[in-house]
């Protein structure tokens, strides 16, 4: 980790904070605000403390916090890696002797993808705690309502019961006691599959958690590789040298030799413990639920270690840049399943699995629907809730404004495919756990109808309020398209379908209505995309009446058939932020606070 910190420093991508900062909220809040800046930097906190004044090893956050940092960590342009994968999947037949030699040499170089097991100890084992004590690590608490402190950049190493398959995952890990860690691996993860193998065999499951070392380990841990492919093989492919591993001291799991910390232990498959709440990358708290428990048997570390952490919550955050690398590198692999796919984009304010944009070569009717089903049937793409497919002549997928105009000028309810399938376990809008509604929009065919008679926000609000006094505010987007979007802030008192039906008497003035809650800022499009894609289940919350469509993006209640507890948003503690401003540790950037709704 020291090597990469020095590289960031040399490239003016590192901020060093030497003032004492509390691992409870302060470090997380500083990092959360920093990464939302246009010129965000990694932050090295050299003097972490707790409320008792205890001191800890340094903490590094936002190490992936910019596109420049991404290039430094990967060692080359992301596009170069993508191109190499594409060439490997579609090899060109070598013609000349030189081409044959070069191709043979390249094939030989691929042996570097396989991790190398070293004998003896690694530098990650230079020092040992006398007894396992997680409270000696600077584990951060990010949000007021978090159930405790969570390791957020832990590399979780596991293996199958028969030892033939290894896995590296990146899961949040709650500190329950000085020697207990909560294992938040979701049901679709390889580690969870291993867990069930050990449970059926009645054996304890060995687990080791590495923290730090080469940052590329961290990215590989969240890469959407096919099942039973060890993620450190991808590390070797990118680095052009094998990952070097050493055996843990108290179990038989192998970990990177250069990690800063290693936490070893075992999970008893018959022992679960309530985990959470936790303000996750969706920007909402996940509920308290039982998850496996790891009992720690050993903690080792290198000399002068640095503790890595990431902060999750409302976008944009560090996962914006990690997700970009995933998106670019895995495009060629996705194209093997969907060969007519040209490109795709996962906007960070759609928190990746909530919204995907895809451009494709439209060749025949229902081609977009075919690709939708292909996406929803492939690995982690199966968790995507909302997908918009556009043809090859559409604007660039990153040109969101013009892309939206393009889609809205072709859109009608006929463009929509509403279905159901698996969803991320973190999704709160679905009435079920791990499966719910999905929406696909086909913008390759022009289904548009007559343009509505657009009137001003003030006039439209006046007409709406005559129908219902619960409507508080109206804001219209893209009024120069065939399908303007009308955001409606409502003081919701019951299910909104009847209100939508009442508003249909004014349907000549609108095409798409989106209801949202009283505390929403409907003139903030970036955060409204985040809020809407998080808060709807397509099968329950989309109402269609001939040419009009309504989306209910409000909090759901029993009146909506929603029986769970609707979660709170992750908002910064205003008192903590004020204190950090007073101490000169963050700027009082009210525009940034408002733009990204730091306080809700």
Coordinates of C-alpha atoms in Angstrom, one line a residue:
X1 CA 0.0 0.0 0.0
X2 CA 2.9 2.4 0.8
X3 CA 4.1 2.1 -2.9
X4 CA 0.7 3.3 -4.2
X5 CA 0.3 6.0 -1.7
X6 CA 3.6 7.4 -2.8
X7 CA 2.5 7.3 -6.4
X8 CA -0.7 9.1 -5.6
X9 CA 1.3 11.7 -3.7
X10 CA 3.7 12.2 -6.6
X11 CA 0.8 12.8 -8.9
X12 CA -0.9 15.3 -6.5
X13 CA -3.8 12.8 -5.9
X14 CA -3.3 12.5 -2.1
X15 CA -4.4 14.6 0.7
X16 CA -2.8 14.0 4.1
X17 CA -4.6 14.9 7.2
X18 CA -2.4 14.9 10.3
X19 CA -5.0 16.3 12.7
X20 CA -6.6 13.7 15.0
X21 CA -9.8 12.4 13.5
X22 CA -12.3 10.1 15.1
X23 CA -13.0 6.7 13.5
X24 CA -16.6 7.2 14.6
X25 CA -18.2 9.4 11.8
X26 CA -15.4 12.0 11.4
X27 CA -13.1 10.1 9.0
X28 CA -16.1 8.8 7.0
X29 CA -17.8 12.2 6.7
X30 CA -14.6 13.8 5.5
X31 CA -14.1 11.1 2.9
X32 CA -17.7 11.1 1.8
X33 CA -17.6 14.8 1.1
X34 CA -14.2 14.8 -0.6
X35 CA -15.0 12.1 -3.2
X36 CA -17.9 14.2 -4.4
X37 CA -15.6 16.9 -5.6
X38 CA -14.6 17.3 -9.3
X39 CA -10.9 17.0 -8.3
X40 CA -11.3 14.5 -5.5
X41 CA -8.2 12.9 -3.9
X42 CA -7.4 10.0 -1.7
X43 CA -7.0 10.9 1.9
X44 CA -4.4 9.5 4.3
X45 CA -5.4 10.1 8.0
X46 CA -2.2 9.8 9.9
X47 CA -3.7 10.2 13.4
X48 CA -6.9 8.2 13.8
X49 CA -8.4 8.2 17.3
X50 CA -11.5 7.1 19.1
X51 CA -13.6 9.0 21.6
X52 CA -11.4 7.7 24.4
X53 CA -8.3 9.2 22.8
X54 CA -6.9 5.8 21.8
X55 CA -4.6 6.0 18.8
X56 CA -4.6 3.7 15.7
X57 CA -2.5 3.0 12.6
X58 CA -3.1 5.3 9.7
X59 CA -6.2 5.0 7.5
X60 CA -6.4 5.5 3.8
X61 CA -9.7 6.3 2.1
X62 CA -10.8 7.1 -1.5
X63 CA -7.8 5.4 -3.0
X64 CA -9.9 4.7 -6.1
X65 CA -11.3 8.2 -5.9
X66 CA -10.5 9.6 -9.4
X67 CA -10.0 8.5 -13.0
X68 CA -6.3 9.4 -12.6
X69 CA -5.9 7.3 -9.5
X70 CA -7.6 4.4 -11.4
X71 CA -4.9 4.5 -14.1
X72 CA -2.2 4.5 -11.5
X73 CA -3.6 1.5 -9.7
X74 CA -4.2 -0.5 -12.9
X75 CA -0.8 0.5 -14.3
X76 CA -2.3 1.3 -17.7
X77 CA -5.4 2.6 -19.4
X78 CA -8.5 0.7 -18.7
X79 CA -9.3 0.6 -22.4
X80 CA -6.0 -1.3 -23.0
X81 CA -7.2 -4.1 -20.7
X82 CA -10.5 -4.2 -22.4
X83 CA -8.9 -4.3 -25.8
X84 CA -6.6 -7.2 -24.7
X85 CA -9.6 -9.2 -23.5
X86 CA -11.4 -8.5 -26.7
X87 CA -8.4 -9.7 -28.8
X88 CA -8.1 -12.8 -26.6
X89 CA -11.7 -13.7 -27.2
X90 CA -11.4 -13.1 -31.0
X91 CA -7.8 -14.0 -31.8
X92 CA -6.5 -12.9 -35.2
X93 CA -4.8 -15.7 -37.1
X94 CA -1.0 -15.0 -37.2
X95 CA 0.4 -15.0 -40.8
X96 CA 4.1 -14.0 -40.7
X97 CA 6.7 -15.8 -38.6
X98 CA 7.1 -12.8 -36.4
X99 CA 3.3 -12.7 -35.7
X100 CA 3.4 -16.4 -34.8
X101 CA 6.3 -15.9 -32.4
X102 CA 4.6 -12.9 -30.8
X103 CA 1.4 -14.8 -30.5
X104 CA 3.1 -17.8 -28.9
X105 CA 5.0 -15.5 -26.6
X106 CA 1.7 -13.9 -25.5
X107 CA 0.2 -17.3 -24.8
X108 CA 3.2 -18.3 -22.7
X109 CA 2.8 -15.0 -20.7
X110 CA -0.7 -16.1 -19.7
X111 CA 0.8 -18.5 -17.2
X112 CA 1.3 -15.5 -15.0
X113 CA -2.4 -15.3 -14.3
X114 CA -2.2 -18.2 -11.9
X115 CA -1.5 -17.2 -8.2
X116 CA 1.8 -18.4 -6.8
X117 CA 1.9 -19.9 -3.3
X118 CA 5.1 -19.0 -1.4
X119 CA 6.7 -21.0 1.4
X120 CA 7.2 -19.4 4.8
X121 CA 5.7 -16.1 6.1
X122 CA 4.8 -13.0 4.1
X123 CA 5.3 -9.4 5.1
X124 CA 1.7 -9.4 6.1
X125 CA 2.7 -11.7 9.0
X126 CA 5.7 -9.7 10.2
X127 CA 3.8 -8.8 13.4
X128 CA 1.1 -10.6 15.4
X129 CA -1.4 -9.4 18.0
X130 CA -0.9 -11.2 21.3
X131 CA -4.5 -12.1 21.2
X132 CA -7.2 -11.3 18.5
X133 CA -8.6 -7.9 19.2
X134 CA -10.6 -6.2 16.5
X135 CA -10.9 -3.1 18.6
X136 CA -7.2 -2.3 18.0
X137 CA -8.0 -1.7 14.3
X138 CA -9.2 1.6 13.1
X139 CA -12.5 0.2 11.8
X140 CA -14.9 3.1 10.8
X141 CA -18.4 3.8 11.7
X142 CA -19.9 5.8 8.8
X143 CA -23.5 6.7 9.7
X144 CA -25.4 7.6 12.8
X145 CA -27.7 4.6 12.6
X146 CA -25.1 2.0 11.6
X147 CA -25.2 -1.0 13.9
X148 CA -21.5 -0.5 14.7
X149 CA -18.2 -0.2 13.0
X150 CA -17.7 -2.0 9.7
X151 CA -14.7 -3.2 7.7
X152 CA -15.6 -1.9 4.2
X153 CA -12.5 -2.8 2.1
X154 CA -11.9 -6.3 3.4
X155 CA -10.7 -8.9 0.9
X156 CA -12.6 -12.0 2.1
X157 CA -10.8 -15.2 1.1
X158 CA -12.7 -18.5 1.2
X159 CA -12.5 -21.9 -0.5
X160 CA -14.8 -24.8 -1.4
X161 CA -15.1 -27.7 1.0
X162 CA -13.1 -29.9 -1.3
X163 CA -10.4 -27.3 -1.6
X164 CA -10.4 -27.2 -5.4
X165 CA -12.0 -23.7 -5.8
X166 CA -10.9 -20.5 -4.1
X167 CA -12.8 -17.2 -3.9
X168 CA -12.1 -13.6 -3.2
X169 CA -15.1 -11.4 -2.3
X170 CA -15.6 -7.9 -1.0
X171 CA -18.3 -7.8 1.7
X172 CA -19.0 -5.5 4.5
X173 CA -17.9 -7.0 7.9
X174 CA -19.4 -5.8 11.2
X175 CA -17.3 -5.8 14.3
X176 CA -19.5 -7.5 16.9
X177 CA -16.8 -8.0 19.6
X178 CA -13.1 -8.1 19.9
X179 CA -13.0 -11.5 18.2
X180 CA -16.3 -11.7 16.2
X181 CA -17.0 -10.4 12.7
X182 CA -20.3 -10.5 10.8
X183 CA -20.0 -12.0 7.3
X184 CA -22.4 -10.1 5.0
X185 CA -22.1 -12.4 2.0
X186 CA -25.3 -12.3 0.0
X187 CA -27.1 -15.5 -1.1
X188 CA -25.8 -15.3 -4.7
X189 CA -22.1 -15.0 -3.7
X190 CA -19.6 -17.9 -4.1
X191 CA -18.7 -17.6 -0.4
X192 CA -22.4 -18.2 0.5
X193 CA -22.4 -21.3 -1.7
X194 CA -19.2 -22.5 0.1
X195 CA -20.9 -21.8 3.4
X196 CA -23.8 -24.2 2.6
X197 CA -21.3 -26.9 1.6
X198 CA -19.6 -26.7 5.0
X199 CA -23.0 -26.6 6.7
X200 CA -24.2 -29.8 5.0
X201 CA -20.9 -31.4 6.0
X202 CA -21.1 -30.2 9.6
X203 CA -17.7 -28.5 9.4
X204 CA -16.5 -25.1 10.3
X205 CA -15.5 -22.9 7.4
X206 CA -12.1 -21.3 7.3
X207 CA -12.1 -17.6 6.3
X208 CA -9.3 -15.1 6.1
X209 CA -9.8 -11.3 5.6
X210 CA -6.9 -9.3 4.1
X211 CA -6.8 -5.5 4.3
X212 CA -4.5 -3.4 2.2
X213 CA -1.6 -4.5 0.0
X214 CA -1.9 -3.9 -3.7
X215 CA -5.2 -2.0 -4.3
X216 CA -5.9 -4.1 -7.3
X217 CA -6.7 -7.0 -5.0
X218 CA -9.7 -4.9 -3.8
X219 CA -11.0 -4.3 -7.3
X220 CA -10.6 -7.9 -8.3
X221 CA -12.7 -8.9 -5.2
X222 CA -15.7 -7.1 -6.6
X223 CA -15.2 -8.1 -10.2
X224 CA -18.2 -10.0 -11.7
X225 CA -16.3 -13.1 -12.8
X226 CA -18.0 -16.4 -13.7
X227 CA -18.6 -18.8 -10.9
X228 CA -15.6 -20.8 -9.6
X229 CA -13.0 -18.5 -11.2
X230 CA -10.6 -17.3 -8.6
X231 CA -10.5 -13.5 -8.7
X232 CA -6.7 -13.3 -8.3
X233 CA -6.4 -14.9 -11.8
X234 CA -7.7 -11.6 -13.1
X235 CA -5.1 -9.8 -11.0
X236 CA -2.4 -11.8 -12.8
X237 CA -3.9 -11.1 -16.2
X238 CA -3.9 -7.3 -15.5
X239 CA -0.5 -7.1 -13.7
X240 CA 1.3 -9.6 -16.0
X241 CA 2.7 -11.3 -12.9
X242 CA 1.1 -13.7 -10.5
X243 CA -0.4 -12.8 -7.2
X244 CA 1.9 -14.1 -4.4
X245 CA 0.1 -15.8 -1.6
X246 CA 1.1 -17.2 1.8
X247 CA -0.7 -19.5 4.1
X248 CA -2.6 -18.1 7.0
X249 CA -1.2 -19.1 10.4
X250 CA -4.3 -20.7 12.0
X251 CA -6.3 -21.9 9.0
X252 CA -5.4 -23.2 5.5
X253 CA -6.5 -20.1 3.5
X254 CA -3.9 -18.4 1.4
X255 CA -3.7 -14.6 1.4
X256 CA -1.6 -12.0 -0.4
X257 CA 1.9 -11.9 1.0
X258 CA 1.9 -8.0 1.0
X259 CA -1.4 -7.3 2.7
X260 CA -1.2 -4.7 5.5
X261 CA -3.5 -6.7 7.9
X262 CA -4.8 -10.3 7.9
X263 CA -7.7 -11.4 10.1
X264 CA -8.0 -15.2 10.3
X265 CA -10.7 -17.4 11.7
X266 CA -13.6 -19.8 11.2
X267 CA -17.3 -19.6 10.6
X268 CA -19.5 -22.1 12.3
X269 CA -22.3 -22.7 9.8
X270 CA -24.8 -23.3 12.5
X271 CA -24.2 -19.9 14.2
X272 CA -25.8 -16.7 12.9
X273 CA -25.9 -13.3 14.5
X274 CA -28.0 -10.2 13.7
X275 CA -26.0 -7.8 11.5
X276 CA -26.8 -4.2 10.6
X277 CA -28.2 -1.7 10.2
X278 CA -25.8 -0.4 7.7
X279 CA -25.9 2.6 5.3
X280 CA -25.0 0.9 2.1
X281 CA -24.0 2.0 -1.4
X282 CA -27.7 2.4 -2.4
X283 CA -27.8 5.4 -0.1
X284 CA -30.2 3.7 2.2
X285 CA -29.9 1.7 5.4
X286 CA -30.2 -2.1 5.0
X287 CA -32.2 -3.8 7.8
X288 CA -31.0 -5.9 10.7
X289 CA -30.9 -9.5 9.6
X290 CA -29.0 -12.7 10.7
X291 CA -25.8 -13.4 8.9
X292 CA -22.9 -15.9 9.5
X293 CA -20.4 -15.1 12.3
X294 CA -16.6 -15.4 12.0
X295 CA -14.7 -16.1 15.2
X296 CA -11.2 -14.6 14.9
X297 CA -8.3 -16.8 15.8
X298 CA -5.4 -14.5 14.7
X299 CA -4.6 -11.0 13.5
X300 CA -1.3 -10.3 11.8
X301 CA 0.1 -7.3 10.0
X302 CA 3.2 -5.8 8.3
X303 CA 5.4 -3.3 10.1
X304 CA 3.9 0.2 9.8
X305 CA 0.6 -1.0 8.3
X306 CA -2.1 1.3 6.7
X307 CA -5.7 0.4 7.1
X308 CA -7.8 0.7 3.9
X309 CA -11.5 1.8 4.0
X310 CA -14.1 3.0 1.6
X311 CA -17.3 5.0 2.3
X312 CA -20.6 4.1 0.8
X313 CA -23.9 6.0 0.7
X314 CA -25.5 8.4 -1.7
X315 CA -23.6 8.9 -5.0
X316 CA -21.2 9.8 -6.3
X317 CA -18.6 7.9 -4.3
X318 CA -15.5 5.8 -4.8
X319 CA -17.5 3.0 -6.3
X320 CA -18.2 5.3 -9.3
X321 CA -14.6 4.8 -10.4
X322 CA -14.4 1.1 -9.5
X323 CA -17.6 0.6 -11.4
X324 CA -16.3 2.4 -14.4
X325 CA -13.3 -0.1 -14.6
X326 CA -15.7 -3.0 -14.2
X327 CA -18.0 -1.7 -16.9
X328 CA -15.1 -1.1 -19.5
X329 CA -13.2 -4.3 -18.8
X330 CA -16.1 -6.6 -18.8
X331 CA -17.8 -5.2 -22.0
X332 CA -16.0 -7.8 -24.3
X333 CA -17.2 -10.6 -22.1
X334 CA -20.8 -9.3 -22.1
X335 CA -20.6 -9.1 -25.9
X336 CA -20.0 -12.8 -26.1
X337 CA -23.5 -13.3 -24.7
X338 CA -25.0 -10.3 -26.5
X339 CA -23.0 -10.1 -29.7
X340 CA -25.1 -7.2 -31.1
X341 CA -24.3 -5.1 -28.0
X342 CA -22.2 -2.0 -29.0
X343 CA -21.7 -0.4 -25.5
X344 CA -23.3 -0.1 -22.1
X345 CA -23.2 2.3 -19.2
X346 CA -24.0 2.0 -15.6
X347 CA -24.6 5.6 -14.3
X348 CA -23.4 5.9 -10.7
X349 CA -26.6 7.7 -9.6
X350 CA -28.5 4.6 -10.7
X351 CA -26.2 2.8 -8.2
X352 CA -25.2 0.4 -11.0
X353 CA -27.7 -2.4 -10.5
X354 CA -30.7 0.0 -10.5
X355 CA -30.1 1.4 -14.0
X356 CA -28.2 0.4 -17.1
X357 CA -28.1 2.1 -20.5
X358 CA -27.2 -0.1 -23.6
X359 CA -26.6 0.7 -27.2
X360 CA -27.0 -2.1 -29.8
X361 CA -27.3 -2.9 -33.5
X362 CA -31.0 -3.1 -34.0
X363 CA -31.6 -5.8 -36.6
X364 CA -35.2 -7.0 -36.3
X365 CA -38.4 -6.5 -34.3
X366 CA -38.1 -7.3 -30.6
X367 CA -34.3 -7.4 -30.8
X368 CA -34.1 -5.1 -27.8
X369 CA -36.4 -7.4 -25.8
X370 CA -34.2 -10.4 -26.7
X371 CA -31.2 -8.5 -25.3
X372 CA -33.1 -7.5 -22.2
X373 CA -33.6 -11.2 -21.4
X374 CA -30.0 -11.9 -22.2
X375 CA -28.8 -9.2 -19.7
X376 CA -31.2 -10.4 -17.0
X377 CA -29.9 -14.0 -17.4
X378 CA -26.1 -13.2 -17.1
X379 CA -24.3 -13.2 -13.8
X380 CA -24.5 -10.0 -11.9
X381 CA -26.3 -8.3 -14.8
X382 CA -29.3 -10.4 -13.6
X383 CA -29.7 -7.9 -10.7
X384 CA -30.3 -4.9 -12.9
X385 CA -33.8 -3.4 -12.3
X386 CA -34.2 -0.9 -15.1
X387 CA -32.6 -1.2 -18.6
X388 CA -32.9 1.3 -21.5
X389 CA -31.8 0.0 -24.9
X390 CA -31.1 2.5 -27.7
X391 CA -30.0 1.9 -31.3
X392 CA -26.6 2.6 -32.9
X393 CA -27.6 6.1 -34.1
X394 CA -28.5 7.3 -30.6
X395 CA -26.2 9.8 -28.8
X396 CA -23.2 8.7 -26.8
X397 CA -24.4 6.9 -23.7
X398 CA -22.5 9.4 -21.4
X399 CA -24.4 12.3 -23.1
X400 CA -27.3 11.9 -20.7
X401 CA -29.2 15.0 -21.6
X402 CA -29.3 14.3 -25.4
X403 CA -29.7 10.6 -24.8
X404 CA -32.8 11.3 -22.6
X405 CA -34.3 13.5 -25.4
X406 CA -33.7 10.8 -27.9
X407 CA -35.5 8.2 -25.8
X408 CA -38.4 10.5 -24.9
X409 CA -39.0 11.3 -28.5
X410 CA -39.5 7.6 -29.3
X411 CA -41.2 6.6 -26.1
X412 CA -44.7 5.4 -25.3
X413 CA -46.1 2.7 -23.0
X414 CA -45.6 0.3 -25.9
X415 CA -41.8 0.7 -25.4
X416 CA -42.0 -0.9 -22.0
X417 CA -41.4 -4.5 -21.0
X418 CA -42.4 -5.1 -17.4
X419 CA -41.4 -8.4 -15.9
X420 CA -39.8 -9.9 -12.8
X421 CA -36.6 -11.6 -11.7
X422 CA -33.9 -11.7 -9.2
X423 CA -32.7 -8.5 -7.7
X424 CA -29.9 -7.4 -5.4
X425 CA -30.4 -8.4 -1.7
X426 CA -29.8 -4.7 -0.8
X427 CA -32.8 -3.6 -2.9
X428 CA -35.4 -2.2 -0.5
X429 CA -38.2 -1.3 -3.0
X430 CA -39.1 -4.9 -3.9
X431 CA -41.9 -6.4 -1.8
X432 CA -39.9 -9.6 -1.7
X433 CA -36.4 -10.5 -0.7
X434 CA -34.0 -10.9 -3.6
X435 CA -36.6 -10.8 -6.4
X436 CA -38.9 -8.2 -7.8
X437 CA -40.1 -6.2 -10.8
X438 CA -38.0 -5.2 -13.7
X439 CA -38.5 -2.6 -16.5
X440 CA -37.0 -2.6 -19.9
X441 CA -37.4 0.3 -22.4
X442 CA -36.9 -0.3 -26.1
X443 CA -36.0 3.0 -27.7
X444 CA -35.0 1.4 -31.0
X445 CA -38.5 1.8 -32.4
X446 CA -40.5 5.0 -32.5
X447 CA -43.7 4.4 -30.6
X448 CA -44.3 8.0 -29.8
X449 CA -47.8 9.6 -30.2
X450 CA -49.0 13.2 -30.1
X451 CA -47.0 15.7 -28.0
X452 CA -49.0 17.0 -25.0
X453 CA -50.1 20.6 -24.6
X454 CA -47.4 21.8 -22.3
X455 CA -48.1 24.6 -19.9
X456 CA -45.9 26.2 -17.2
X457 CA -45.1 24.5 -13.9
X458 CA -47.2 27.2 -12.1
X459 CA -50.3 26.7 -14.3
X460 CA -50.0 22.9 -14.1
X461 CA -49.7 23.0 -10.4
X462 CA -52.7 25.2 -10.1
X463 CA -54.8 22.7 -12.1
X464 CA -53.5 19.7 -10.2
X465 CA -54.2 21.3 -6.8
X466 CA -57.8 21.8 -7.8
X467 CA -58.0 18.0 -8.0
X468 CA -55.9 17.3 -4.9
X469 CA -54.5 19.6 -2.3
X470 CA -52.0 16.9 -1.4
X471 CA -50.0 17.9 -4.5
X472 CA -47.4 20.4 -3.3
X473 CA -45.0 21.1 -6.2
X474 CA -44.6 20.4 -9.9
X475 CA -41.5 20.5 -12.0
X476 CA -41.3 19.5 -15.7
X477 CA -38.3 18.2 -17.6
X478 CA -37.7 17.9 -21.3
X479 CA -40.8 19.9 -22.3
X480 CA -39.5 20.2 -25.8
X481 CA -39.9 16.4 -26.4
X482 CA -42.9 14.3 -27.2
X483 CA -42.9 12.8 -23.7
X484 CA -42.1 15.5 -21.1
X485 CA -41.5 14.2 -17.5
X486 CA -43.6 15.8 -14.9
X487 CA -42.3 15.4 -11.4
X488 CA -45.0 15.8 -8.7
X489 CA -44.2 16.3 -5.0
X490 CA -47.1 14.9 -3.0
X491 CA -48.0 14.7 0.6
X492 CA -48.9 11.1 0.3
X493 CA -51.7 9.8 2.5
X494 CA -52.7 6.6 0.7
X495 CA -52.0 4.6 -2.4
X496 CA -51.5 7.0 -5.4
X497 CA -53.2 5.0 -8.2
X498 CA -56.5 6.8 -7.5
X499 CA -54.8 10.2 -7.6
X500 CA -53.3 9.3 -10.9
X501 CA -56.7 8.3 -12.2
X502 CA -58.1 11.6 -11.1
X503 CA -55.3 13.5 -12.9
X504 CA -56.2 11.8 -16.1
X505 CA -58.9 14.5 -16.7
X506 CA -55.9 16.8 -17.4
X507 CA -54.0 14.2 -19.5
X508 CA -53.7 16.5 -22.5
X509 CA -51.1 18.4 -20.5
X510 CA -48.8 15.5 -19.6
X511 CA -47.5 12.1 -20.7
X512 CA -45.2 10.8 -17.9
X513 CA -45.9 11.6 -14.2
X514 CA -43.6 10.6 -11.4
X515 CA -44.8 11.0 -7.8
X516 CA -42.2 11.6 -5.2
X517 CA -42.2 12.4 -1.4
X518 CA -42.6 15.7 0.4
X519 CA -38.9 15.9 1.3
X520 CA -37.6 15.3 -2.3
X521 CA -36.0 18.1 -4.3
X522 CA -37.7 17.6 -7.6
X523 CA -35.5 20.2 -9.4
X524 CA -32.4 18.2 -8.7
X525 CA -32.2 15.7 -11.6
X526 CA -29.1 13.9 -10.6
X527 CA -30.5 12.9 -7.2
X528 CA -34.0 12.3 -8.5
X529 CA -32.6 9.6 -10.8
X530 CA -31.0 8.1 -7.7
X531 CA -34.2 8.3 -5.7
X532 CA -36.6 7.0 -8.4
X533 CA -34.5 4.0 -9.5
X534 CA -34.0 3.0 -5.8
X535 CA -37.6 3.4 -4.8
X536 CA -39.7 1.7 -7.3
X537 CA -40.7 -1.9 -8.1
X538 CA -41.8 -1.9 -11.8
X539 CA -44.6 -4.4 -11.3
X540 CA -46.1 -2.6 -8.4
X541 CA -45.3 1.1 -9.0
X542 CA -45.9 1.7 -12.7
X543 CA -49.4 2.5 -13.8
X544 CA -50.3 2.8 -17.5
X545 CA -53.4 4.3 -19.0
X546 CA -53.4 4.2 -22.8
X547 CA -50.8 7.0 -23.7
X548 CA -50.1 8.1 -20.1
X549 CA -47.8 6.5 -17.6
X550 CA -47.4 7.1 -13.9
X551 CA -44.4 6.1 -11.7
X552 CA -44.9 6.0 -7.9
X553 CA -41.4 6.8 -6.5
X554 CA -42.7 7.5 -3.0
X555 CA -42.1 5.6 0.2
X556 CA -44.3 2.5 0.3
X557 CA -46.6 1.6 3.1
X558 CA -49.1 -1.1 3.9
X559 CA -51.6 0.7 1.6
X560 CA -49.2 -0.2 -1.3
X561 CA -49.0 -3.8 -0.2
X562 CA -45.6 -3.2 1.3
X563 CA -45.2 -4.9 4.6
X564 CA -41.5 -4.3 5.4
X565 CA -40.0 -1.2 7.1
X566 CA -39.1 1.5 4.5
X567 CA -35.4 2.4 5.2
X568 CA -34.0 5.8 6.0
X569 CA -31.5 7.6 3.7
X570 CA -27.9 8.0 4.6
X571 CA -27.5 11.6 5.7
X572 CA -24.4 13.2 7.2
X573 CA -24.6 14.3 10.9
X574 CA -24.8 18.1 10.7
X575 CA -23.2 18.6 14.0
X576 CA -20.2 16.5 13.0
X577 CA -19.9 18.3 9.7
X578 CA -20.1 21.7 11.4
X579 CA -17.3 20.7 13.8
X580 CA -15.1 19.5 10.9
X581 CA -15.7 22.9 9.1
X582 CA -14.8 24.8 12.3
X583 CA -11.6 22.8 12.6
X584 CA -10.7 23.5 8.9
X585 CA -10.8 19.8 7.9
X586 CA -13.5 20.3 5.2
X587 CA -14.8 23.4 3.4
X588 CA -18.2 24.9 4.0
X589 CA -19.3 24.1 0.4
X590 CA -23.0 24.7 0.6
X591 CA -23.5 24.2 -3.1
X592 CA -21.9 20.8 -3.0
X593 CA -23.9 19.9 0.1
X594 CA -27.2 20.8 -1.6
X595 CA -26.3 19.3 -5.0
X596 CA -25.7 15.9 -3.5
X597 CA -28.2 16.2 -0.6
X598 CA -25.5 15.6 2.0
X599 CA -28.0 16.3 4.8
X600 CA -31.1 15.0 3.1

